[in-house]
Short mmCIF file of C-alpha atoms and ligand atoms in Angstrom, two decimals:
data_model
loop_
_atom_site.label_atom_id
_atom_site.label_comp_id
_atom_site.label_asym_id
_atom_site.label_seq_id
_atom_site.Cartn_x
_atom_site.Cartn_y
_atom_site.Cartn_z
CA UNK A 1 -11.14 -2.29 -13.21
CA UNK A 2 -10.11 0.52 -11.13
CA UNK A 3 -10.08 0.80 -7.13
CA UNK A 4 -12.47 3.59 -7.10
CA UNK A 5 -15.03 1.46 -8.91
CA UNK A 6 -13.85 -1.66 -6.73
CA UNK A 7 -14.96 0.00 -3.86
CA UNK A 8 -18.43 1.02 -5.17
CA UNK A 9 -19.46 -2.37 -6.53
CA UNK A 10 -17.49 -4.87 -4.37
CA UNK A 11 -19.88 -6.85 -2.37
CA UNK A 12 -23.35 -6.06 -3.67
CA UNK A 13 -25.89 -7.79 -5.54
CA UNK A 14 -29.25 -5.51 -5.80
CA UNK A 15 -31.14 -8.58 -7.82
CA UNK A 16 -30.33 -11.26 -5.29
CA UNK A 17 -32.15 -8.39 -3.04
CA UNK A 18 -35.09 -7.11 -4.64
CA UNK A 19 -32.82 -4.21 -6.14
CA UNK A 20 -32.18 -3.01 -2.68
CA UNK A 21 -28.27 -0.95 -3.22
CA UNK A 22 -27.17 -2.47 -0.13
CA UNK A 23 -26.70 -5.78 1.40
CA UNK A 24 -29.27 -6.06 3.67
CA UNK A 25 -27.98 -6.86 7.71
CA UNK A 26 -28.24 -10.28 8.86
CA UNK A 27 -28.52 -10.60 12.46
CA UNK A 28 -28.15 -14.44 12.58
CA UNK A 29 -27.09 -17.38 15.31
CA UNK A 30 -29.16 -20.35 14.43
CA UNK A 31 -29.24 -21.38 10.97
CA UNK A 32 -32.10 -23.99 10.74
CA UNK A 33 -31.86 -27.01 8.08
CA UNK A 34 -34.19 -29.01 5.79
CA UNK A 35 -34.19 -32.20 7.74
CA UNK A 36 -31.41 -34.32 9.59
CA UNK A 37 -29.63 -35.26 6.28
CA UNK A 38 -28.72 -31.37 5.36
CA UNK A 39 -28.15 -30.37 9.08
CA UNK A 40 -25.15 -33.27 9.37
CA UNK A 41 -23.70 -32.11 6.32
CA UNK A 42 -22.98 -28.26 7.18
CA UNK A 43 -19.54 -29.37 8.08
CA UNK A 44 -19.09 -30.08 4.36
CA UNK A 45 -20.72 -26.79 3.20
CA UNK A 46 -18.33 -24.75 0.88
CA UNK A 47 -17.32 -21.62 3.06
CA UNK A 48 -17.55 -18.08 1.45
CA UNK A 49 -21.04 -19.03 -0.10
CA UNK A 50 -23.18 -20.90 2.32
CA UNK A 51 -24.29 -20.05 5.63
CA UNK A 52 -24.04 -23.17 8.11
CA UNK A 53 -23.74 -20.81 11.51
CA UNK A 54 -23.27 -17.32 12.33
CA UNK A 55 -19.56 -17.04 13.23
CA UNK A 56 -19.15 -19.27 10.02
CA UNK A 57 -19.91 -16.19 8.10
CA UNK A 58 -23.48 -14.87 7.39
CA UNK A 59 -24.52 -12.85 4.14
CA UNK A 60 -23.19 -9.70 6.09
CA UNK A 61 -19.27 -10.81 6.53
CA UNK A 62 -19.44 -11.98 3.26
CA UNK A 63 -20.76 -9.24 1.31
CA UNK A 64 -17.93 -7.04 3.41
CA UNK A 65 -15.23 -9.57 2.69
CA UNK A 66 -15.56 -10.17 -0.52
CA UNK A 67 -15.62 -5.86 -1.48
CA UNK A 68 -12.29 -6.24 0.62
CA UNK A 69 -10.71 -8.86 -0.92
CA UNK A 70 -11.42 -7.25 -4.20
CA UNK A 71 -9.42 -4.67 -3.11
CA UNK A 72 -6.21 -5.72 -1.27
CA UNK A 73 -6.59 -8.80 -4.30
CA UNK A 74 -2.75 -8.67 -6.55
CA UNK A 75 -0.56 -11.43 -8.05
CA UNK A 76 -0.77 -14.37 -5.50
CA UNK A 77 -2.77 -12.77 -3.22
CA UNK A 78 -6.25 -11.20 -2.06
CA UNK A 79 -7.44 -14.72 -2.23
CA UNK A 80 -10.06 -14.38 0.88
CA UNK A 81 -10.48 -12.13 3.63
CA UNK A 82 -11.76 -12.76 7.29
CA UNK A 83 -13.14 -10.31 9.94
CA UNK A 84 -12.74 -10.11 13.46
CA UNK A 85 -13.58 -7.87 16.00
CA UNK A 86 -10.70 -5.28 16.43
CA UNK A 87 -7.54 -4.34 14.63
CA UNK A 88 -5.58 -5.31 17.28
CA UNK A 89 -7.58 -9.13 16.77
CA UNK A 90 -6.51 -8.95 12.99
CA UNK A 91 -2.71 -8.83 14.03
CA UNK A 92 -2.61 -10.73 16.97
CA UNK A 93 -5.25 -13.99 16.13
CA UNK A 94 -3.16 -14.75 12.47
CA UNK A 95 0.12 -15.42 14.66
CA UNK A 96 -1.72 -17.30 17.09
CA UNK A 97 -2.88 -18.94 13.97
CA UNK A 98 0.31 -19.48 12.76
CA UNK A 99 2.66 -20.14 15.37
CA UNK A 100 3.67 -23.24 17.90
CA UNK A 101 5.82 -23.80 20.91
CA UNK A 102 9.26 -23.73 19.79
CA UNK A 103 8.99 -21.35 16.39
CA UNK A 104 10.75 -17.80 16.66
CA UNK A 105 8.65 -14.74 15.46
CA UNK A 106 10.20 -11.17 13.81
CA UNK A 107 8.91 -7.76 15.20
CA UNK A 108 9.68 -4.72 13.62
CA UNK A 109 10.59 -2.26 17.15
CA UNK A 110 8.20 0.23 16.50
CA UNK A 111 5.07 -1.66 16.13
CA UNK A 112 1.16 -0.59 16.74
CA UNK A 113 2.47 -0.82 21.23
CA UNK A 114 -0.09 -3.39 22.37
CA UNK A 115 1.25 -5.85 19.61
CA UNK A 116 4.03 -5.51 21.47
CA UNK A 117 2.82 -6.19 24.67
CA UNK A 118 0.80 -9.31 23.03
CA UNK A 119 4.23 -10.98 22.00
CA UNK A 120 5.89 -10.51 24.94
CA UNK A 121 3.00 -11.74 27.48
CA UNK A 122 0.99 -14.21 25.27
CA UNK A 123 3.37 -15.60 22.96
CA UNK A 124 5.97 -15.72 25.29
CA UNK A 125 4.05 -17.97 27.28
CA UNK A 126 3.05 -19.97 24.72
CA UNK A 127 6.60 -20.64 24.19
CA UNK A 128 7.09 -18.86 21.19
CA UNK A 129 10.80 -16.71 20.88
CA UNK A 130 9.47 -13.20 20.63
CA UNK A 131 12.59 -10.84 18.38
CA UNK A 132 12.37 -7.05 17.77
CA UNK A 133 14.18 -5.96 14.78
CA UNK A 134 15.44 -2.46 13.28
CA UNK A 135 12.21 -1.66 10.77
CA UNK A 136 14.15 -0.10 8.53
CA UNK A 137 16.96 -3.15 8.19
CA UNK A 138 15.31 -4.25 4.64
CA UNK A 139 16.64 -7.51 3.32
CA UNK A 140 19.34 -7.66 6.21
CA UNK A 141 16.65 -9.40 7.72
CA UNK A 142 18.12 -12.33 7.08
CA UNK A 143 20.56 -11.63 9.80
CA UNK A 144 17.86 -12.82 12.09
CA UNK A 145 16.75 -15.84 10.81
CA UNK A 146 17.12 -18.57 12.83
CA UNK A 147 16.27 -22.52 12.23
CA UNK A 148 12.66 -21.83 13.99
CA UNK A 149 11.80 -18.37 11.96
CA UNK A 150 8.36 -18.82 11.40
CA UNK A 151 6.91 -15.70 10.97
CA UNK A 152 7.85 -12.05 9.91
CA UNK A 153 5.26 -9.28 11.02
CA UNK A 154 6.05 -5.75 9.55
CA UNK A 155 4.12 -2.59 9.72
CA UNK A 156 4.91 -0.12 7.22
CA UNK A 157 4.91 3.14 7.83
CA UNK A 158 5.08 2.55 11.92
CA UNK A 159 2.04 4.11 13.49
CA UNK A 160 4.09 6.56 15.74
CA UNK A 161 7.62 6.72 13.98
CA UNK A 162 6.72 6.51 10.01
CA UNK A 163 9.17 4.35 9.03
CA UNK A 164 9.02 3.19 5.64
CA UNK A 165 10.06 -0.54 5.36
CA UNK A 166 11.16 -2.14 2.69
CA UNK A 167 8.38 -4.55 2.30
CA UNK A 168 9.56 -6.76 -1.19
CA UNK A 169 12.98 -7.19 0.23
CA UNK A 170 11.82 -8.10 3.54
CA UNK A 171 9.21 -10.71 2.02
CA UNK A 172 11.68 -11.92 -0.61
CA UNK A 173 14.10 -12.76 1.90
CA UNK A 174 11.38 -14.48 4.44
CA UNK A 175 10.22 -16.42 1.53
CA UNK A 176 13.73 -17.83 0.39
CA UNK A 177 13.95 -19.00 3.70
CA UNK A 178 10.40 -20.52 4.34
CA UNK A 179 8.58 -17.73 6.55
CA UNK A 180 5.85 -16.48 6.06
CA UNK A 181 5.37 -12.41 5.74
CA UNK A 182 2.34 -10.67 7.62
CA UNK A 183 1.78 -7.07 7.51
CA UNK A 184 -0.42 -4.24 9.42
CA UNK A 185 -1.52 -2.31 6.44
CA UNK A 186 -3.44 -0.08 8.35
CA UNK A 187 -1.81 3.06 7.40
CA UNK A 188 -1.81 2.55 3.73
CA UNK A 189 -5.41 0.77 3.26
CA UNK A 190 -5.38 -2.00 0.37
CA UNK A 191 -5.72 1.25 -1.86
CA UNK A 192 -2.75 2.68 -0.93
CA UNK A 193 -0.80 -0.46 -0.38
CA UNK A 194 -1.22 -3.22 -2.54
CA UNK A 195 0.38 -6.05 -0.13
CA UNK A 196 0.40 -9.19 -2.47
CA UNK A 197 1.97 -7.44 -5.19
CA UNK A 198 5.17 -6.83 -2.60
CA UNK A 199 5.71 -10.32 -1.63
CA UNK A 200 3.30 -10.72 1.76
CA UNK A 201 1.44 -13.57 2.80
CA UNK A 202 -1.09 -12.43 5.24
CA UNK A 203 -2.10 -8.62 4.36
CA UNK A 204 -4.07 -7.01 7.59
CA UNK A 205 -5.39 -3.63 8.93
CA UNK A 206 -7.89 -1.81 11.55
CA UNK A 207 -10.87 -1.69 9.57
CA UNK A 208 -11.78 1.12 12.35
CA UNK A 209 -9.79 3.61 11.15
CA UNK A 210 -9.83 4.60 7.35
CA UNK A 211 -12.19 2.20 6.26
CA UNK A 212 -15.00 2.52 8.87
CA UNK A 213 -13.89 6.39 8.52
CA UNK A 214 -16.68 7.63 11.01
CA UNK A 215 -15.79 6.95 14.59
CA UNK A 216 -18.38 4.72 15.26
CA UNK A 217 -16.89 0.91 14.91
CA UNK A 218 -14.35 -1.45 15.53
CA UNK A 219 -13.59 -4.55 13.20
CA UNK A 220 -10.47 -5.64 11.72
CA UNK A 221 -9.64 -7.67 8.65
CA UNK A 222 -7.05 -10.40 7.42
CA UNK A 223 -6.73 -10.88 3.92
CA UNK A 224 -4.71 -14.20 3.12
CA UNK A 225 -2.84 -15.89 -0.14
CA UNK A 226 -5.00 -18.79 -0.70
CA UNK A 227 -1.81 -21.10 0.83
CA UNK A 228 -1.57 -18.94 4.45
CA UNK A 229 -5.39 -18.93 4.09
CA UNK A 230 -5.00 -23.04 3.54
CA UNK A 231 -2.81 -23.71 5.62
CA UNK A 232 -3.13 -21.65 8.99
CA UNK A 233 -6.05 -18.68 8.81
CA UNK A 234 -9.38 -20.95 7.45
CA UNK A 235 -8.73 -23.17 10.32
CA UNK A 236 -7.40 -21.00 13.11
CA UNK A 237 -10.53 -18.79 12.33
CA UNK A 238 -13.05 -21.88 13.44
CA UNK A 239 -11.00 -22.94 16.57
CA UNK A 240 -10.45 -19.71 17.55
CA UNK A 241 -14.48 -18.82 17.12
CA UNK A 242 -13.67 -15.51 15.44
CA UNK A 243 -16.62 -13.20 13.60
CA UNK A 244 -17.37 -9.50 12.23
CA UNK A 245 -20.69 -8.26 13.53
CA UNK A 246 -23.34 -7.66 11.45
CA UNK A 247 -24.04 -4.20 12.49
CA UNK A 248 -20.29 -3.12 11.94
CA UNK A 249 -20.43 -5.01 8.84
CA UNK A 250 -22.74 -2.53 7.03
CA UNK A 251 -20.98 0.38 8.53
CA UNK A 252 -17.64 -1.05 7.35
CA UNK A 253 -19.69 -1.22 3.63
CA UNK A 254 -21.02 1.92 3.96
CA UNK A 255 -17.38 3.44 4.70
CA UNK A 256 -15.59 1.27 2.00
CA UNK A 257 -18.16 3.35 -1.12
CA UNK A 258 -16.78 6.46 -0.27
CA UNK A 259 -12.56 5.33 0.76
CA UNK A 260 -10.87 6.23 -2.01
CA UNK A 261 -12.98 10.05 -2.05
CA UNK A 262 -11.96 10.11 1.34
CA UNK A 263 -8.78 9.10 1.20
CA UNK A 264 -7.57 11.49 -1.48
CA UNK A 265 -8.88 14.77 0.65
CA UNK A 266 -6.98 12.69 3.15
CA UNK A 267 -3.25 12.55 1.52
CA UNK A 268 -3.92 16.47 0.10
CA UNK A 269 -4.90 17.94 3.39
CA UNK A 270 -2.38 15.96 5.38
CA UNK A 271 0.42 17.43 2.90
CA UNK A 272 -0.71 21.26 3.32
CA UNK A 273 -0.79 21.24 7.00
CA UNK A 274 2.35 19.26 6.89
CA UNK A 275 3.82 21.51 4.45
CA UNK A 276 2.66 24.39 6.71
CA UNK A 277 4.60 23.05 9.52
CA UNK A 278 8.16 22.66 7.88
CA UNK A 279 8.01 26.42 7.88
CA UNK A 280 7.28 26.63 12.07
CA UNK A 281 10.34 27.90 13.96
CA UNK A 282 8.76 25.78 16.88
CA UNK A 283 8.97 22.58 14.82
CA UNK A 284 12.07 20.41 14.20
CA UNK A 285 10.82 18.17 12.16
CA UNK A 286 8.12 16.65 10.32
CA UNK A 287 7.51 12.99 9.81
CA UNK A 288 6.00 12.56 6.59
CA UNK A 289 7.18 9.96 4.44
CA UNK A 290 5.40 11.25 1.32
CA UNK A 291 7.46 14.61 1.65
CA UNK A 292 10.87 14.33 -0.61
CA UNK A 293 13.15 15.34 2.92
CA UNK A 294 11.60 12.37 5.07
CA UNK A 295 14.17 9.09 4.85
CA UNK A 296 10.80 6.98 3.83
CA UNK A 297 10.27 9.04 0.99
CA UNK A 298 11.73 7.12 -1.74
CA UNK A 299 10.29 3.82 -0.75
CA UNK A 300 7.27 5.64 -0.37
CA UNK A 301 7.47 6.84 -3.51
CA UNK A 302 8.31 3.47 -5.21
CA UNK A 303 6.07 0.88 -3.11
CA UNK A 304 2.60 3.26 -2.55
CA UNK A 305 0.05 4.59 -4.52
CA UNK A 306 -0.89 7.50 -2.23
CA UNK A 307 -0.30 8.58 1.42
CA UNK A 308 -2.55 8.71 4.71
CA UNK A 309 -3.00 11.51 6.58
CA UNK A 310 -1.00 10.21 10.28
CA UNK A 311 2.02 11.40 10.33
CA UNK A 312 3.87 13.52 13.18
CA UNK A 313 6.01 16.41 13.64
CA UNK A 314 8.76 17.34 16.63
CA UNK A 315 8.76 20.28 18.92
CA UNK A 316 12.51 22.80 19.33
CA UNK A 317 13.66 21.50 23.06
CA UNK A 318 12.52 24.84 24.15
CA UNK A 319 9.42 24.48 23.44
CA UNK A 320 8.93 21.10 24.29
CA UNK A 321 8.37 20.82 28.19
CA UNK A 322 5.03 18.87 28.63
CA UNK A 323 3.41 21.49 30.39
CA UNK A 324 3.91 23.90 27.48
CA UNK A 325 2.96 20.86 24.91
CA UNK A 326 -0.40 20.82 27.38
CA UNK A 327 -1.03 24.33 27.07
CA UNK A 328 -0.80 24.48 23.01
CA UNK A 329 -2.92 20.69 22.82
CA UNK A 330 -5.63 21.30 25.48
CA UNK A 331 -7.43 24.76 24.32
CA UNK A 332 -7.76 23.67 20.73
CA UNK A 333 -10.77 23.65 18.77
CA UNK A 334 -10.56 21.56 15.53
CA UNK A 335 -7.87 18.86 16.52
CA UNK A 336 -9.27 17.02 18.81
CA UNK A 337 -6.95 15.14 21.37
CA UNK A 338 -7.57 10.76 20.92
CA UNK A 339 -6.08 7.92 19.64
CA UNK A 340 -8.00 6.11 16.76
CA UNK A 341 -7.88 7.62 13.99
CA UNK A 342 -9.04 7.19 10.03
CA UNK A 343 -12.12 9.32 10.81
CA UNK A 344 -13.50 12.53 9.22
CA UNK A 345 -12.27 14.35 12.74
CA UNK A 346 -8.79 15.92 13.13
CA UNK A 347 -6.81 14.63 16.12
CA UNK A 348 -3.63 15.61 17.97
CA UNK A 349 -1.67 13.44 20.73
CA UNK A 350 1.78 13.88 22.24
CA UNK A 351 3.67 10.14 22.15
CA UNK A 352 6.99 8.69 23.15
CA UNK A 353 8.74 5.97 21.33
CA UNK A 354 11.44 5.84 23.09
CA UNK A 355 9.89 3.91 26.19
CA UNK A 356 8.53 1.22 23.70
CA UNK A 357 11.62 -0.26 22.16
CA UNK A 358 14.25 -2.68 22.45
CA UNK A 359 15.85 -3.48 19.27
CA UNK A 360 17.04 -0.01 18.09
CA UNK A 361 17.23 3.54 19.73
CA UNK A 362 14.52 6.38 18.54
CA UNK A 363 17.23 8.89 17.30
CA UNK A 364 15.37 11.83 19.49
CA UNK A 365 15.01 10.46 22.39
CA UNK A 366 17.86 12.50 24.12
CA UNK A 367 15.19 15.66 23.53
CA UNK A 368 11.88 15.95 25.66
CA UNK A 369 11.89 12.88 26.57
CA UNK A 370 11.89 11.59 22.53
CA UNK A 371 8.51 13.28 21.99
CA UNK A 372 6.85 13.42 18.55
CA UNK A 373 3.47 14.65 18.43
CA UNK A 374 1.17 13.03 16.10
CA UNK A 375 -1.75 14.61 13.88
CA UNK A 376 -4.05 13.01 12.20
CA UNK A 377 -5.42 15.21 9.68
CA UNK A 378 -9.42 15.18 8.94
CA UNK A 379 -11.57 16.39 6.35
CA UNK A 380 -12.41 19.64 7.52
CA UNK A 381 -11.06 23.52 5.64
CA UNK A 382 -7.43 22.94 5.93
CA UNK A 383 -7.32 26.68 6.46
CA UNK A 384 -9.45 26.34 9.95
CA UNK A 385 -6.98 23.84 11.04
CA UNK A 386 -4.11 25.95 10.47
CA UNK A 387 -5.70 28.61 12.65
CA UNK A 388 -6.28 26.27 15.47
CA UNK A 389 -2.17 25.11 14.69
CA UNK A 390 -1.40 28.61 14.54
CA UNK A 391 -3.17 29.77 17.39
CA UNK A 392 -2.04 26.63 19.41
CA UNK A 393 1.76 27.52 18.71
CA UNK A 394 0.73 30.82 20.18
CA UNK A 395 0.17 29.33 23.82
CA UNK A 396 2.93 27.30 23.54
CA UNK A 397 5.51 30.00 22.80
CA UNK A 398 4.08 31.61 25.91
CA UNK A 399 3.93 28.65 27.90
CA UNK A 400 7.48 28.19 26.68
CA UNK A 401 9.12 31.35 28.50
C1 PLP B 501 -5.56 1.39 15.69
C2 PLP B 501 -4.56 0.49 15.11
C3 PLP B 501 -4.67 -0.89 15.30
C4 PLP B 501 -5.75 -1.52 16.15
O1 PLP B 501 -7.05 -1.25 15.74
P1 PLP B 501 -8.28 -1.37 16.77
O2 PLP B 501 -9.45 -1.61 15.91
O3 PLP B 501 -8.32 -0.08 17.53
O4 PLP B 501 -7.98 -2.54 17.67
C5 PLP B 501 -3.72 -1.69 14.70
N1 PLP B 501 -2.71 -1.17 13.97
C6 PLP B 501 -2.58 0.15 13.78
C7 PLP B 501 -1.46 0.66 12.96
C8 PLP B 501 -3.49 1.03 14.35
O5 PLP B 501 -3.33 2.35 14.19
#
């Protein structure tokens, strides 16, 4: 079966509803029980299929879960997903799930930032050795391992940077040495990326951004191979009391139907207004890595099935000062200046790598400071957002002299 009719079907069950489409919402705490016998048995309940309590998982999470695992599901993997209640929750709760006191955790240096700041305050103080690596050092990796590597987190391309990482070699290598791989797939989606079939163990992503798609939700999900599910994420999930809400359950649903639709106008209109910039004299360059100049492009090419529509472009030093970047950013009409992203709306932000890493040096960041400006690209006329572009170079060229 195909993703596009994945996405439609995955999760619902009109007979089990009196032919209602969709799932219907289950607001739910208490779950009451036949008599004493049943209620001291709930323990023993099989999870995915019953409902013993409502951060257990309620017909809501599950209907959501299961269209998701459906999706990210490849050889070995896809074998259940869990929600919780931000993307930032779905990378940071699976290496609290994972990790002790004592084991030493792989970063890639230009990860989603307040990962970052998660493994060097909380893990750090858990006693966990906290490593940044170069994202693009492939199965060199292995340079890094030490006695205690426990864990490898990549995130592929980076949110800010786009660097394409060479997932299989990265998860081959953690395997042969008995780590586990975890991934923010957030970029990608499970339709763009299909994590299990490139070696990871613990596949996640902001369900905010492409698959909510609207603006209006935060969730985040973490798709396991049955043995990381086994062994660390079924468990961690109960201690740690983690749930998707019902509400943002059906909103995630309602997204998922129309993903790969969106997604497509997505990767096409991100292209032509990318494309559009390469010919800018105000640009320097655009970070794309499904355009054949971008360094990413040939892993891109050989690992995904299509590409999202974040990527980021780089002003001349001329016209770069802040003020100037201010005056093009602030007047415009369509692109709309915020940081989620996923959603039908076209956004525009000025960032700076440079300040966030440790491990490896952001090649710019001699010019304006390291600056890349980042565009996501929504699913309005591509022609009205080249206006506003066009228009918006305007200002800065005079802001520039
Ligand atoms: C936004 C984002 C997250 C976090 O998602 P939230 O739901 O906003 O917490 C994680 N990873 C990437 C790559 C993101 O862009």
């Amino acid at each position: 079966m195909k993703d596009e009719t994945r996405a439609v079907i995955g999760g619902r069950d009109p007979a089990a509803q009196s032919g209602a489409v969709n799932p219907p919402v289950y607001h739910v705490s208490t779950i009451v029980y036949d008599g004493v016998a049943d209620y001291l048995e709930r323990d023993n309940m099989r999870e995915g299929d019953t409902v013993s309590y409502g951060i257990h998982g309620t017909p809501s999470t599950y209907a959501l879960e299961q269209a998701l695992s459906d999706l990210e599901a490849g050889p070995g993997g896809g074998h259940r997903t869990r929600l919780c209640n931000s993307g930032l929750q779905a990378q940071t709760m699976p290496m609290l799930c994972v990790l002790s006191a004592g084991d030493h955790l792989l970063i890639p240096d230009n990860v989603y930032g307040p990962v970052r700041g998660f493994a060097k305050g909380t893990l750090r103080r858990l006693g966990i050795e906290v490593e940044f690596y170069d994202p693009l050092i492939g199965g060199d990796i292995r340079r890094h391992f030490r006695p205690n590597t426990k864990l490898v987190h990549t995130e592929s391309p980076g949110s800010w940077t786009f660097e394409v990482q060479d997932i299989p070699a990265i998860a081959a290598a953690a395997k042969e040495h008995g780590a586990l791989t975890m991934m923010d797939n957030t970029w990608a989606s499970p339709l763009y990326f299909k994590a299990f079939e490139h070696g990871v163990d613990i596949s996640t992503q902001a369900v905010t951004k492409y698959v909510g798609g609207h603006s209006d939700m935060i969730m985040g999900s973490v798709t396991s191979t049955k043995d990381a599910y086994d062994r660390y994420v079924q468990r961690g999930w109960r201690q740690l009391g983690l749930c998707g809400s019902p509400d943002d359950c059906f909103l995630a649903a309602r997204g998922l139907r129309t993903l790969p639709v969106r997604l497509r106008q997505h990767w096409t209109n991100g292209l032509a207004v990318a494309e559009w910039l390469m010919a800018r004299p105000e640009v320097a360059e655009v970070i794309h890595p499904a355009m054949p100049h971008d360094p990413g492009y040939a892993l891109w090419q050989r690992d995904f099935r299509g590409a999202a529509s974040l990527f980021a472009f780089t002003l001349q030093e001329r016209y770069s000062s802040l003020p100037a970047v201010c005056a093009m950013l602030d007047p415009m009409e369509r692109f709309a200046i915020g940081s989620s992203w996923g959603a039908f709306e076209s956004l525009i932000v000025p960032v700076f790598p440079a300040k966030l890493r440790t491990a490896t040096r952001w090649p710019i960041e001699g010019r304006a400071q390291g600056q890349v400006i980042r565009i996501h690209v929504g699913l309005e006329a591509v022609e009205d957002l080249i206006a506003d572009l066009d228009e918006g170079f305007a200002r800065l060229r005079a802001a520039s002299t």
